[in-house]
Coordinates of C-alpha atoms and ligand atoms in Angstrom, one line a residue:
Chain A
X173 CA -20.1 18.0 25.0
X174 CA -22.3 17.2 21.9
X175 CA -25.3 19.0 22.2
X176 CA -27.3 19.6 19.0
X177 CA -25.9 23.1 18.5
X178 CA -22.2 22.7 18.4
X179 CA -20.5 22.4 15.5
X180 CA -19.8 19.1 14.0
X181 CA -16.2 20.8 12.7
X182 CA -14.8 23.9 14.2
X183 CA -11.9 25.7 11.7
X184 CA -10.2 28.0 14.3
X185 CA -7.6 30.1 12.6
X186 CA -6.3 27.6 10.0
X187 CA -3.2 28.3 8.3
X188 CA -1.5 26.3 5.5
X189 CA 2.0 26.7 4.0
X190 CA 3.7 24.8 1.3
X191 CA 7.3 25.5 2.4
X192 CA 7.2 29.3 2.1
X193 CA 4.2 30.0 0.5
X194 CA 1.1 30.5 2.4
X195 CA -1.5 29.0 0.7
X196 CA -4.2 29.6 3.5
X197 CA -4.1 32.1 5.8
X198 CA -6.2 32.4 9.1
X199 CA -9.7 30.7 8.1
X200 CA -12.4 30.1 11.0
X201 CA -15.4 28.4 9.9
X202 CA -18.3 26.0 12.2
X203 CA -19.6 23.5 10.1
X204 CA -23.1 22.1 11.8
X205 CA -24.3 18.6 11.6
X206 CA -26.5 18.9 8.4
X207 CA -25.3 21.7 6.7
X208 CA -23.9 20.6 3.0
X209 CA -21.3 23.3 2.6
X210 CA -20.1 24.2 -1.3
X211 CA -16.9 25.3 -1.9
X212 CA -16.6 27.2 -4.7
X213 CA -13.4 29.4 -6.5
X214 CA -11.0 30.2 -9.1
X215 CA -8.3 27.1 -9.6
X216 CA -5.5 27.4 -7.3
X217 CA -7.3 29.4 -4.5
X218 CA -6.9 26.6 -2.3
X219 CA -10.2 24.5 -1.7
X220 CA -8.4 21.0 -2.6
X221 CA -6.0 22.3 0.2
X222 CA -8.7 23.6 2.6
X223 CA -10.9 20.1 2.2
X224 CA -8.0 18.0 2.8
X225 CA -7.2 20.0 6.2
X226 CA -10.5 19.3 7.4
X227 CA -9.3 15.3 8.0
X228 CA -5.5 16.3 7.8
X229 CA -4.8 15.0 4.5
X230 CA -2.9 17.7 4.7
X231 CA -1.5 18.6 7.9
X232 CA -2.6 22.4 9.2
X233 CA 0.6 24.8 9.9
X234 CA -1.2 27.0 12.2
X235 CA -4.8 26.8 13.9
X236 CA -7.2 24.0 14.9
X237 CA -9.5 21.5 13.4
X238 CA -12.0 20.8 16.1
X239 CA -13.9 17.4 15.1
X240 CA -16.2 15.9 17.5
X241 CA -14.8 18.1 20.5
X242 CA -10.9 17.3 19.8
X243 CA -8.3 19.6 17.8
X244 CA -7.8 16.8 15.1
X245 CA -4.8 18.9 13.9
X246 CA -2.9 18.5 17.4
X247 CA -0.1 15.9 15.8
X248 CA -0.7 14.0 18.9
X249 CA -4.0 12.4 18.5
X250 CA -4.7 9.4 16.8
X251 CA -6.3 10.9 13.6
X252 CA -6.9 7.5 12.3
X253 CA -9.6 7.2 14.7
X254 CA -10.8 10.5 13.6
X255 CA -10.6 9.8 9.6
X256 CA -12.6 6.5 10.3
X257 CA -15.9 9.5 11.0
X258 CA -14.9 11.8 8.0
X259 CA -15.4 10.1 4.0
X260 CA -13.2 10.9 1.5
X261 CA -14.4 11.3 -2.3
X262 CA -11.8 12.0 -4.6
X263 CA -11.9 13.5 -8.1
X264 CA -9.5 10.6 -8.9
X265 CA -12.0 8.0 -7.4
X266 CA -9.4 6.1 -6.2
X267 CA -10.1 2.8 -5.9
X268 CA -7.7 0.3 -4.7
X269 CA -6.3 -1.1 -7.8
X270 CA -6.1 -5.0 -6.4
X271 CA -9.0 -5.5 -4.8
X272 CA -12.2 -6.1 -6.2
X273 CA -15.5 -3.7 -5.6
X274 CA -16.9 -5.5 -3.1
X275 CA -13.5 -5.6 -1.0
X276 CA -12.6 -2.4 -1.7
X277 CA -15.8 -1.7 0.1
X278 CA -15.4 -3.9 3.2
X279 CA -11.5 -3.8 3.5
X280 CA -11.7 -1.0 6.2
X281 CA -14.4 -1.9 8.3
X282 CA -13.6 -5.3 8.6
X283 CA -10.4 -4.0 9.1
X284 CA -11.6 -1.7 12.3
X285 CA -13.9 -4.6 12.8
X286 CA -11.4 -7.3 13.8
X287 CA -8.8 -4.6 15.3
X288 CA -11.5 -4.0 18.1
X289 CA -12.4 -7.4 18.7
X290 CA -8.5 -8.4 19.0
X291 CA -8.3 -5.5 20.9
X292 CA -11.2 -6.2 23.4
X293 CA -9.9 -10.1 23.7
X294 CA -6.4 -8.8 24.9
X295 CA -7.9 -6.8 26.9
X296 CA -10.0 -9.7 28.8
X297 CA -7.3 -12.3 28.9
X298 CA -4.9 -9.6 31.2
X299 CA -7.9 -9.2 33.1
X300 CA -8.6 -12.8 33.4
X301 CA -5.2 -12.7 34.8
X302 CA -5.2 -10.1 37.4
X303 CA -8.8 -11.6 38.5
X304 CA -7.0 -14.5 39.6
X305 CA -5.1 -12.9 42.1
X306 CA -8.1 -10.4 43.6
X307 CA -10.7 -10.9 45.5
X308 CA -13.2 -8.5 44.0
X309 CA -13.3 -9.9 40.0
X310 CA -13.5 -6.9 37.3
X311 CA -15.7 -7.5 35.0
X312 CA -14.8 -8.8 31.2
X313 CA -16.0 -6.9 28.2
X314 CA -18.7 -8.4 26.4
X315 CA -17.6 -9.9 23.2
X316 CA -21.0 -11.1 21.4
X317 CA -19.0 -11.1 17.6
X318 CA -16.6 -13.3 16.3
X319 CA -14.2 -12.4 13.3
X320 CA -16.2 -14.4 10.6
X321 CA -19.3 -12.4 11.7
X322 CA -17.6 -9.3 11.2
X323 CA -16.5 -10.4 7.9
X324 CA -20.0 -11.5 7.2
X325 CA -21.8 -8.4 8.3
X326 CA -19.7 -6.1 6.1
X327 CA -20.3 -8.1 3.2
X328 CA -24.2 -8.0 3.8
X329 CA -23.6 -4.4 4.2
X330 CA -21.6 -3.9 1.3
X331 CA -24.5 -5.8 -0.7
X332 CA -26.6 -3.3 0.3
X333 CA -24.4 -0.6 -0.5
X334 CA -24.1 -1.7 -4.1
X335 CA -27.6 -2.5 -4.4
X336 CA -28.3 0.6 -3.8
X337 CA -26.9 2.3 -6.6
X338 CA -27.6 -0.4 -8.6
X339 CA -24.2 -2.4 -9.3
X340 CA -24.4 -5.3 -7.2
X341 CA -23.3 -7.7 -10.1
X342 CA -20.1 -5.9 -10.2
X343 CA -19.3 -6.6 -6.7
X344 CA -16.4 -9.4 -7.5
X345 CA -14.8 -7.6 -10.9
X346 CA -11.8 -5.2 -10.2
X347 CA -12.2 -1.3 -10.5
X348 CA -10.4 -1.3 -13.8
X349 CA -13.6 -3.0 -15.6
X350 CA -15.7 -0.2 -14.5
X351 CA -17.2 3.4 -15.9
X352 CA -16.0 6.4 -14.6
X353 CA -19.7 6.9 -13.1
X354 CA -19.3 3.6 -11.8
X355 CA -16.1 3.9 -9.9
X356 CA -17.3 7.0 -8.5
X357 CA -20.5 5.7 -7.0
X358 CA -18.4 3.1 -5.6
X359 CA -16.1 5.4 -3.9
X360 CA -18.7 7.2 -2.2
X361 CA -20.6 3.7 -0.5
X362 CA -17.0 3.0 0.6
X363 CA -16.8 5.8 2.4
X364 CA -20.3 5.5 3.6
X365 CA -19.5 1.8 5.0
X366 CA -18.0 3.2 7.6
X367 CA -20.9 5.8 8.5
X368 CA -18.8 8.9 8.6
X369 CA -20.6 11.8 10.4
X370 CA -19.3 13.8 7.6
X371 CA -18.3 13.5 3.9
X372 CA -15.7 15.6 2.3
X373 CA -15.9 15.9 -1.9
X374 CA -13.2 17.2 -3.7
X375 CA -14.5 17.7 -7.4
X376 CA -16.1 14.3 -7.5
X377 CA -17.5 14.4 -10.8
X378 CA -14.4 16.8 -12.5
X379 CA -13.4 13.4 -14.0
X380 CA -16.1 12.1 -15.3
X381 CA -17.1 12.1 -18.7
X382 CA -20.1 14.5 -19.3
X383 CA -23.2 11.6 -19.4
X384 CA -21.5 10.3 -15.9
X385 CA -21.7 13.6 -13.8
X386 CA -25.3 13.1 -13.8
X387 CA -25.7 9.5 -12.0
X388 CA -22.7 10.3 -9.5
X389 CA -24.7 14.1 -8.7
X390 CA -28.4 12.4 -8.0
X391 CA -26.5 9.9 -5.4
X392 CA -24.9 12.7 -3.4
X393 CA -28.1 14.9 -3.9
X394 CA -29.8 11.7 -2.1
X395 CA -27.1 11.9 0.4
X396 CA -28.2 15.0 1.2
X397 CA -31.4 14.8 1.4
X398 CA -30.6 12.1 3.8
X399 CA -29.4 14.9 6.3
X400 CA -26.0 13.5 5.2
X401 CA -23.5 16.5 6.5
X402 CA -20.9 17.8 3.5
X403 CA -18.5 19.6 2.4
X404 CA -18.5 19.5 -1.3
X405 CA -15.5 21.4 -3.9
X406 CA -17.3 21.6 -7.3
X407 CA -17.3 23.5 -10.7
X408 CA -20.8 22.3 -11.0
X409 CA -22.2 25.5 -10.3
X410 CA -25.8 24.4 -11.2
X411 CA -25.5 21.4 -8.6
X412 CA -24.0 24.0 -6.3
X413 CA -26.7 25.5 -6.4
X414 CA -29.4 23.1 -5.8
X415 CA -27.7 21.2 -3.0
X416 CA -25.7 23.8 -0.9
X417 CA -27.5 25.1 2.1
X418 CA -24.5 27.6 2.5
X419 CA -21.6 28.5 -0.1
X420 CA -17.9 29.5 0.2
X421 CA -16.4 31.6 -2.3
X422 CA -12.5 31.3 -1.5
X423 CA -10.0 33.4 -3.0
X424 CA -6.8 34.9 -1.6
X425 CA -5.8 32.0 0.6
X426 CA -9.3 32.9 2.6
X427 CA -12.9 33.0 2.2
X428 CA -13.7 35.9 0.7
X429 CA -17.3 35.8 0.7
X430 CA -20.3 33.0 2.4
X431 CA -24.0 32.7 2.0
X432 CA -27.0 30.7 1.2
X433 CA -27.1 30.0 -2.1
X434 CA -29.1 33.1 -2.8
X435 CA -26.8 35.3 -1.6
X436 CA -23.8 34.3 -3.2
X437 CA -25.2 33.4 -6.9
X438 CA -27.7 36.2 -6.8
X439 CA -26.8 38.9 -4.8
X440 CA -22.7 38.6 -4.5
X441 CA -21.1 41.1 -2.7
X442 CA -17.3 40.6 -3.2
X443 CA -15.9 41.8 -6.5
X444 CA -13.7 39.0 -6.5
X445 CA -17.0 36.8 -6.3
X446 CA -18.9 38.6 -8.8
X447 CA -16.0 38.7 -11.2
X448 CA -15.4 34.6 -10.7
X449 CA -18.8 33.8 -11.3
X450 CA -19.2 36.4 -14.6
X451 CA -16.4 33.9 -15.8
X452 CA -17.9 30.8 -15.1
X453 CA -21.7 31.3 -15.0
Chain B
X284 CA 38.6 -38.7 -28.0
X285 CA 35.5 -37.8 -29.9
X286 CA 32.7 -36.0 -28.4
X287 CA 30.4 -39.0 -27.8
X288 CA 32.9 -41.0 -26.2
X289 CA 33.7 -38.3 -24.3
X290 CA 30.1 -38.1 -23.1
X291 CA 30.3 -41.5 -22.7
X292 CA 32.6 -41.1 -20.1
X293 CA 31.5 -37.9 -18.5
X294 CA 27.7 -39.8 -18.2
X295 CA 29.5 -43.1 -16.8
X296 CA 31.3 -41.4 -14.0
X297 CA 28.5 -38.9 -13.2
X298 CA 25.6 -42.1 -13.1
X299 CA 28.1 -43.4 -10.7
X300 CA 26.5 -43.5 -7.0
X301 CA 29.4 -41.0 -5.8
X302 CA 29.2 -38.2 -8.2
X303 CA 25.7 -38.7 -8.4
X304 CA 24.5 -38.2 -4.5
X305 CA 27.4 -35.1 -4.6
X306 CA 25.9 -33.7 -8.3
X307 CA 22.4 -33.8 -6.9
X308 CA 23.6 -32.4 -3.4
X309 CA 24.7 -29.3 -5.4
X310 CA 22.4 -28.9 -7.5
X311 CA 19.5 -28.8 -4.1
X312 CA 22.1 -26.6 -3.0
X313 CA 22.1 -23.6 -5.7
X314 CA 18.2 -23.9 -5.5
X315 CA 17.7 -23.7 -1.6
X316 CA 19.9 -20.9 -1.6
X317 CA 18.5 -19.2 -4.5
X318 CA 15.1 -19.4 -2.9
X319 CA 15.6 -18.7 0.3
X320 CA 18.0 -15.8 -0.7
X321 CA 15.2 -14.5 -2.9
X322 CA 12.7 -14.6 -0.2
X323 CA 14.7 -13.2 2.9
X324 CA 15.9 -10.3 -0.2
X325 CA 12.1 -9.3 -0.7
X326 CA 11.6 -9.2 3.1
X327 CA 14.5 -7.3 3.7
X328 CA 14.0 -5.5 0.2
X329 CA 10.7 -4.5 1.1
X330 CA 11.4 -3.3 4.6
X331 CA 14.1 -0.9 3.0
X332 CA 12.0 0.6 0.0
X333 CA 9.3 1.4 2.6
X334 CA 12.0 3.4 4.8
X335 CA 13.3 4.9 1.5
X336 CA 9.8 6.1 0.7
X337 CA 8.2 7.0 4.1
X338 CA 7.7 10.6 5.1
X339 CA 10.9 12.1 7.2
X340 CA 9.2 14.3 9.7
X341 CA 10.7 12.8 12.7
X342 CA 14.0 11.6 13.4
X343 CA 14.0 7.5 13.7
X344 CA 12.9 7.1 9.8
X345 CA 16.0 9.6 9.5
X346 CA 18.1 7.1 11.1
X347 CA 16.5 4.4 9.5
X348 CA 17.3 5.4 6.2
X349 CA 20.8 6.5 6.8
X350 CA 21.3 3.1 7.9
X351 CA 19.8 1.5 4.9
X352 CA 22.1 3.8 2.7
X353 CA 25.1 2.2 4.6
X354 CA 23.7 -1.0 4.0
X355 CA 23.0 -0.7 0.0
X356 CA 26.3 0.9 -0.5
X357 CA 28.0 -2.4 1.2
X358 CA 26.1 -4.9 -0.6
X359 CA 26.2 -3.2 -3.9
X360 CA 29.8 -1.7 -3.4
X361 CA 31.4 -5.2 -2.6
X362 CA 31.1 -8.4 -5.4
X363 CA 29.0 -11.7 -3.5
X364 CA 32.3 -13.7 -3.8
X365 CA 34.0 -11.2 -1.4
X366 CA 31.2 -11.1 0.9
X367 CA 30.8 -14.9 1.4
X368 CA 34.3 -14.8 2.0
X369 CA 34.4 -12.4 4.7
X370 CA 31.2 -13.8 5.9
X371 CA 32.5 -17.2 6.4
X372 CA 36.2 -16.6 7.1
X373 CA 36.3 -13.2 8.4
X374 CA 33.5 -12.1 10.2
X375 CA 32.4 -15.5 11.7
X376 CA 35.7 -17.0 13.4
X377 CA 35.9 -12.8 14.7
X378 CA 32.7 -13.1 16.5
X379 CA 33.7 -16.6 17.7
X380 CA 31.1 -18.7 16.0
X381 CA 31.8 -22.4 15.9
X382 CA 30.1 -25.0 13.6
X383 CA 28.0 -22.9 11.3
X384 CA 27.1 -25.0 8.1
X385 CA 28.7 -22.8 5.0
X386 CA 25.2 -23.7 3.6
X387 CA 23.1 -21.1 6.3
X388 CA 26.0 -19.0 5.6
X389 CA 25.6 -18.6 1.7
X390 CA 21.9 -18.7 2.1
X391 CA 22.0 -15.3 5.2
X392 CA 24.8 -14.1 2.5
X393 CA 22.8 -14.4 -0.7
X394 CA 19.3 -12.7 1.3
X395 CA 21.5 -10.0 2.5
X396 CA 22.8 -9.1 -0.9
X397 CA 19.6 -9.5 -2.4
X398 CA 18.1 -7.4 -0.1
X399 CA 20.1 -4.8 -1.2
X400 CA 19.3 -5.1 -4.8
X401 CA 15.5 -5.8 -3.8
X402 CA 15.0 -2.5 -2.0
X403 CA 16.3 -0.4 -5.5
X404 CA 13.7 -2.6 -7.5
X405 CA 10.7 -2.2 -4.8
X406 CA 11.6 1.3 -4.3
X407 CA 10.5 1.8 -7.7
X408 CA 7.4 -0.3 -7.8
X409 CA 6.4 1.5 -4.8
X410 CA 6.9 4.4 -6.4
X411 CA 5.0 3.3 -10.0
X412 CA 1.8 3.1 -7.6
X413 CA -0.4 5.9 -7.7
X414 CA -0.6 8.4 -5.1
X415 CA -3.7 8.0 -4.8
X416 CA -4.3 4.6 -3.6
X417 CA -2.3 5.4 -0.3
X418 CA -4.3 8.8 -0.1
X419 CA -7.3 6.7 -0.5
X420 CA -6.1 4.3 2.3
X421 CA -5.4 7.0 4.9
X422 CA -8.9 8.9 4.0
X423 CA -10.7 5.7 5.6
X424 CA -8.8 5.8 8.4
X425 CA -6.3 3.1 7.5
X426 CA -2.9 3.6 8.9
X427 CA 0.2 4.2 6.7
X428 CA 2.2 0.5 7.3
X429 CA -1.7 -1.0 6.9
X430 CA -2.1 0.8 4.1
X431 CA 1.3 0.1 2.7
X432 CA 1.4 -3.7 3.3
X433 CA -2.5 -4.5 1.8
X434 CA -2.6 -1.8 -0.9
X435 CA 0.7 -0.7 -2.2
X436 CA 2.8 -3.4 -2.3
X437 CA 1.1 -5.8 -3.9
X438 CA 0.8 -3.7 -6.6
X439 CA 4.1 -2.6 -6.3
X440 CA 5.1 -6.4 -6.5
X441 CA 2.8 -7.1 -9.6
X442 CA 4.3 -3.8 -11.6
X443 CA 8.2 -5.5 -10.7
X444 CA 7.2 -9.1 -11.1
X445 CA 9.4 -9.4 -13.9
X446 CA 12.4 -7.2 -12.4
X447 CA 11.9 -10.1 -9.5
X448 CA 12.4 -12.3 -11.8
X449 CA 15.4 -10.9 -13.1
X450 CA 16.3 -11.1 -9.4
X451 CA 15.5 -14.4 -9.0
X452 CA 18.0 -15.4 -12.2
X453 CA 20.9 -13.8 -11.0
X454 CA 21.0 -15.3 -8.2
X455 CA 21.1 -19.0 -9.2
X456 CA 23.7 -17.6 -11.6
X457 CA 26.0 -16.2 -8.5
X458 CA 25.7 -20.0 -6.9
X459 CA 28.3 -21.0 -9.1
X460 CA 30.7 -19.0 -6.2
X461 CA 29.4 -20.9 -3.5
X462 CA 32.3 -23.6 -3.7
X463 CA 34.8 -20.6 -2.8
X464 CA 33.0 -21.5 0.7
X465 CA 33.1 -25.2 0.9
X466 CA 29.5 -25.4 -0.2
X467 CA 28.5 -28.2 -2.1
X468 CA 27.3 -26.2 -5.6
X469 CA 26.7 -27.7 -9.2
X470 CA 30.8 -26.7 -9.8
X471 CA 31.1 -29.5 -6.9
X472 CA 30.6 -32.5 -8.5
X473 CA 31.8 -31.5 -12.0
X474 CA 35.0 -29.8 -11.4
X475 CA 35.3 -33.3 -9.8
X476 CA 34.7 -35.3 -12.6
X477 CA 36.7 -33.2 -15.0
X478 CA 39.9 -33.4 -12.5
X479 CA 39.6 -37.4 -12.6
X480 CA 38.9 -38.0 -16.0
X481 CA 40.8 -35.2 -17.5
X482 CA 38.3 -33.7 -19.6
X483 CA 36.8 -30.3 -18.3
X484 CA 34.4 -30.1 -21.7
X485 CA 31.7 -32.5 -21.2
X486 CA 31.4 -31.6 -17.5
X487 CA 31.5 -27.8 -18.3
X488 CA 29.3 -27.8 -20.7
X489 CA 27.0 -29.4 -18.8
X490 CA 26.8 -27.2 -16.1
X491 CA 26.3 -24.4 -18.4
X492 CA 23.5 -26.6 -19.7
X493 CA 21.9 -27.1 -16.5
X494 CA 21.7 -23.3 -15.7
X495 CA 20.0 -22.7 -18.6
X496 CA 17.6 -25.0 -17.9
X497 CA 17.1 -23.6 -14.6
X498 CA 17.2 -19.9 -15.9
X499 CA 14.3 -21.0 -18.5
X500 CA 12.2 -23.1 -15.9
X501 CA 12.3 -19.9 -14.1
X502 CA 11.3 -17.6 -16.7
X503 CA 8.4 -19.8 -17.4
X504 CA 7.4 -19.7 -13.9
X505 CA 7.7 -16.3 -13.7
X506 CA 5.5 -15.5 -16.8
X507 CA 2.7 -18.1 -15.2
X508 CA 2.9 -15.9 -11.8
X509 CA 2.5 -12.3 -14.0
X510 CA -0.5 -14.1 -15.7
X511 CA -2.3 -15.2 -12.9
X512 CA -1.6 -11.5 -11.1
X513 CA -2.5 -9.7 -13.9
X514 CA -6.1 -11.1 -13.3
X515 CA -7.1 -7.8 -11.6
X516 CA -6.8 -6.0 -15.0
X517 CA -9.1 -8.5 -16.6
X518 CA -13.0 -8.4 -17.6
X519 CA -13.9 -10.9 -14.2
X520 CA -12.1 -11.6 -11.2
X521 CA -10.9 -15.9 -11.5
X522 CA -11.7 -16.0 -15.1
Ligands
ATP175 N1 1.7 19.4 -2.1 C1 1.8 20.7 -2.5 N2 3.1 21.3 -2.5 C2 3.3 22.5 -2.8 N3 2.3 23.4 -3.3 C3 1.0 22.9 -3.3 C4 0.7 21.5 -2.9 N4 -0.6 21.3 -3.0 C5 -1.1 22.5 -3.5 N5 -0.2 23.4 -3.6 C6 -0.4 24.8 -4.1 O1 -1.4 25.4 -3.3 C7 -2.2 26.2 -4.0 C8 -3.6 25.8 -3.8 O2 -3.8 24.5 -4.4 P1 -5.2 23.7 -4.3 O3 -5.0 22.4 -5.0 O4 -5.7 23.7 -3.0 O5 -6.2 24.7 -5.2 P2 -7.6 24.4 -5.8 O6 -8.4 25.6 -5.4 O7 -8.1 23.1 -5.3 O8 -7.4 24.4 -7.3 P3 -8.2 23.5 -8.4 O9 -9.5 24.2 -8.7 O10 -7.3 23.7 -9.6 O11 -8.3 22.2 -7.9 C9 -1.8 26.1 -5.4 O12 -1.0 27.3 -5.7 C10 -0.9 24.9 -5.5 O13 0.2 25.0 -6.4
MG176 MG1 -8.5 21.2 -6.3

């Protein structure tokens, strides 16, 4: 089903209402493995809302999400196995409170970790059982991990992780002793931990004070340059700019115009476009 | 009398083996079922705020709640002297039970009530936690009780510590009912003594004096505990 030219996410037709008011109205868009896709618009057109359907944050009220060949927004799959592939950056960083960095980075795929390997040991003991009683054994799964290995691995990983951007002597202090810049660089190795497929921003440096956009912008430019695929909502139109390999201008619960960067920043079609980027350019 | 023959007397009878074994058997008493009562009110506390505060889509957390209104409204309607009673003398001769100890009784009694008043206190803790940190949670993939039970309320339980331990004091206050069930409670042994010596002052007074001591014990505990759990908004983690 996954051959190199299908989109990693499929929109088909998403709609989104907030009780009666439609906030999105009938978007299709194919995102492709690779592309770093900025969303760009006026406050309140509905790109916080259109990034958080595309892991049903928030749940669709019409349309599909496909992700990795399954309509994520059918309420009947499992979308925690789905969000496990799709980071999360948020403006608010959001780290959790009572754990320190280095848990906060390893909680979930030590988490996952274990799950499977309980998971995969049930699973052999009832087929133990039923081997007893047949002549032709089934074959065990092969369990080569134990629970302290997992634990282990994600810490070495997690090392990495903060090596990588340079803070590993913050790994056992709590979030609340860090910089803005800090916490956000944090936020985005947790979500890398668990080697999403995609990452979703949403304003990831709108918090920050003015000498910490630049240190949290350079690691998702590396990202990128990585072949990283994103999604990215940003008032940084500079950044936008530089990084995006296509760019959504959304207004009236849609998008009302797409391009290369080119397109969009130089030539811009849409009225709506040109007037929103008079404003802010 | 003057008062230190008076306490004379009161400390004689009560260093007496008899009173003794009986004032210490109440007094383990009030703090088993304090304890316990607190503990099986945060579980069942806990397990009500998160109904409270979980999303309504579908219809069990519907019932859920209803239920848990019904539940609040009964243990907070009603004072704990009436619901031991009709715990003990009502409710467990109607279902036919035979040889319960009133201690288990006061101890299911007091954890029930609790619960109740619990659930209002962790409601709002839960609530005081950012939205964020669940949002966070979910974004990795982390389901919402997972998220709930390793996240949120611990730091729902660190921003009510001292609500807890208001929790905590009022019930080793509402022991003193526990004789109305033939439990063996501080009032035991010193109602006793004041009946045979005819003095009710020394003995009264020092049961008022012993739940102080108890309510401050407890307040220092409790301000130890917020200490040590408000380590995560320190400089270093253990320091
Ligand atoms: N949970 C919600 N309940 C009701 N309305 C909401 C909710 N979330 C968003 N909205 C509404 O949906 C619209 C789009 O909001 P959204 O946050 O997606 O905009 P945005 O483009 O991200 O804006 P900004 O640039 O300010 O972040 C707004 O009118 C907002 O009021
Ligand atoms: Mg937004």
């Amino acid at each position: 089903m996954n051959s190199e030219n299908q989109p990693l996410i499929s929109v088909k037709n998403l709609t989104k209402k907030f009780d009666d008011t439609t906030v999105l109205e009938n978007i299709s868009i194919d995102i492709y493995k690779g592309e770093k896709v900025v969303v760009i618009g006026p406050s309140g057109s509905g790109k916080s809302t259109f990034l958080r359907c595309l892991n049903c944050m928030e749940d669709p009220s019409g349309g599909s999400i496909i992700f990795d060949g399954v309509d994520i927004a059918d309420m009947k799959v499992d979308i925690n196995k789905h969000r496990e592939h799709i980071g999360m950056v948020f403006q608010q960083f959001n780290l959790f409170n009572n754990k320190t960095i280095i848990r906060n980075i390893t909680l979930a795929p030590v988490y996952f970790g274990i799950k499977r390997l309980r998971a995969a040991k049930c699973k052999n003991f009832f087929t133990k059982i039923e081997n007893i009683f047949k002549k032709n054994k089934k074959p065990l799964i092969e369990i080569n991990t134990t629970e302290k290995q997992i634990k282990e691995e994600a810490d070495k990983k997690a090392m990495a992780l903060l090596h990588r951007i340079g803070l590993e002597d913050k790994a056992n202090v709590y979030p609340s002793t860090l910089s803005g810049g800090q916490k956000q660089r944090v936020a985005i190795v947790r979500a890398l931990a668990m080697n999403p497929k995609v990452m979703l921003f949403d304003e990831p440096t709108s918090a920050l004070d003015p000498e910490m956009v630049g240190e949290v912008l350079d690691l998702i430019k590396e990202l990128a340059n990585e072949g990283m695929t994103m999604v990215i909502v940003t008032h940084e139109m500079g950044f936008a700019r530089e990084i995006a390999t296509r760019v959504l201008f959304m207004a009236d619960k849609g998008i009302a115009e797409q391009g290369t960067p080119e397109e969009i920043f130089e030539h811009p079609q849409n009225p709506r476009t040109i007037q929103f980027l008079n404003a802010v350019l | 009398m003057n008062w230190a023959s008076k306490w004379e007397v009161f400390w004689q009878t009560l260093s007496g083996e008899f009173y003794r074994n009986l004032f210490f058997e109440g007094l383990l008493n009030t703090i088993k079922i304090a304890v316990i009562g607190l503990i099986i009110g945060i579980v069942i506390g806990t397990i009500i705020a998160v109904v409270k505060v979980m999303p309504k889509y579908k219809a069990l957390p519907r019932v859920l709640d209803k239920i848990c209104e019904v539940y609040v409204a009964l243990f907070r309607g009603t004072p704990m002297v009436v619901q031991l009673l009709v715990a003990y003398y009502v409710l467990l001769p109607a279902l036919g039970v035979k040889g319960v100890e009133a201690v288990k009784v006061g101890v299911i009694v007091f954890g029930m009530n609790s619960g109740a008043y619990v659930s209002e206190i962790m409601r709002s803790g839960i609530n005081s936690v950012d939205k964020g940190q669940m949002e966070a949670g979910r974004a990795l993939g982390l389901g919402y009780a997972v998220t709930m039970l390793k996240i949120v309320i611990p730091q729902a339980v660190k921003n009510i510590l001292p609500t807890l331990g208001n929790e905590f004091i009022t019930l080793i206050k509402e022991t003193s009912v526990l004789s109305f069930i033939t439990v063996y409670d501080l009032y035991t042994a010193l109602g006793a003594i004041g009946s045979k010596n005819y003095d009710k002052v020394m003995p009264y007074l020092f049961m008022a004096a012993i739940y102080i001591v108890l309510v401050l014990i407890i307040t220092f505990m409790i301000k130890g505990l917020e200490k040590v759990m408000a380590k995560s908004d320190r400089k270093k983690a253990g320091i």
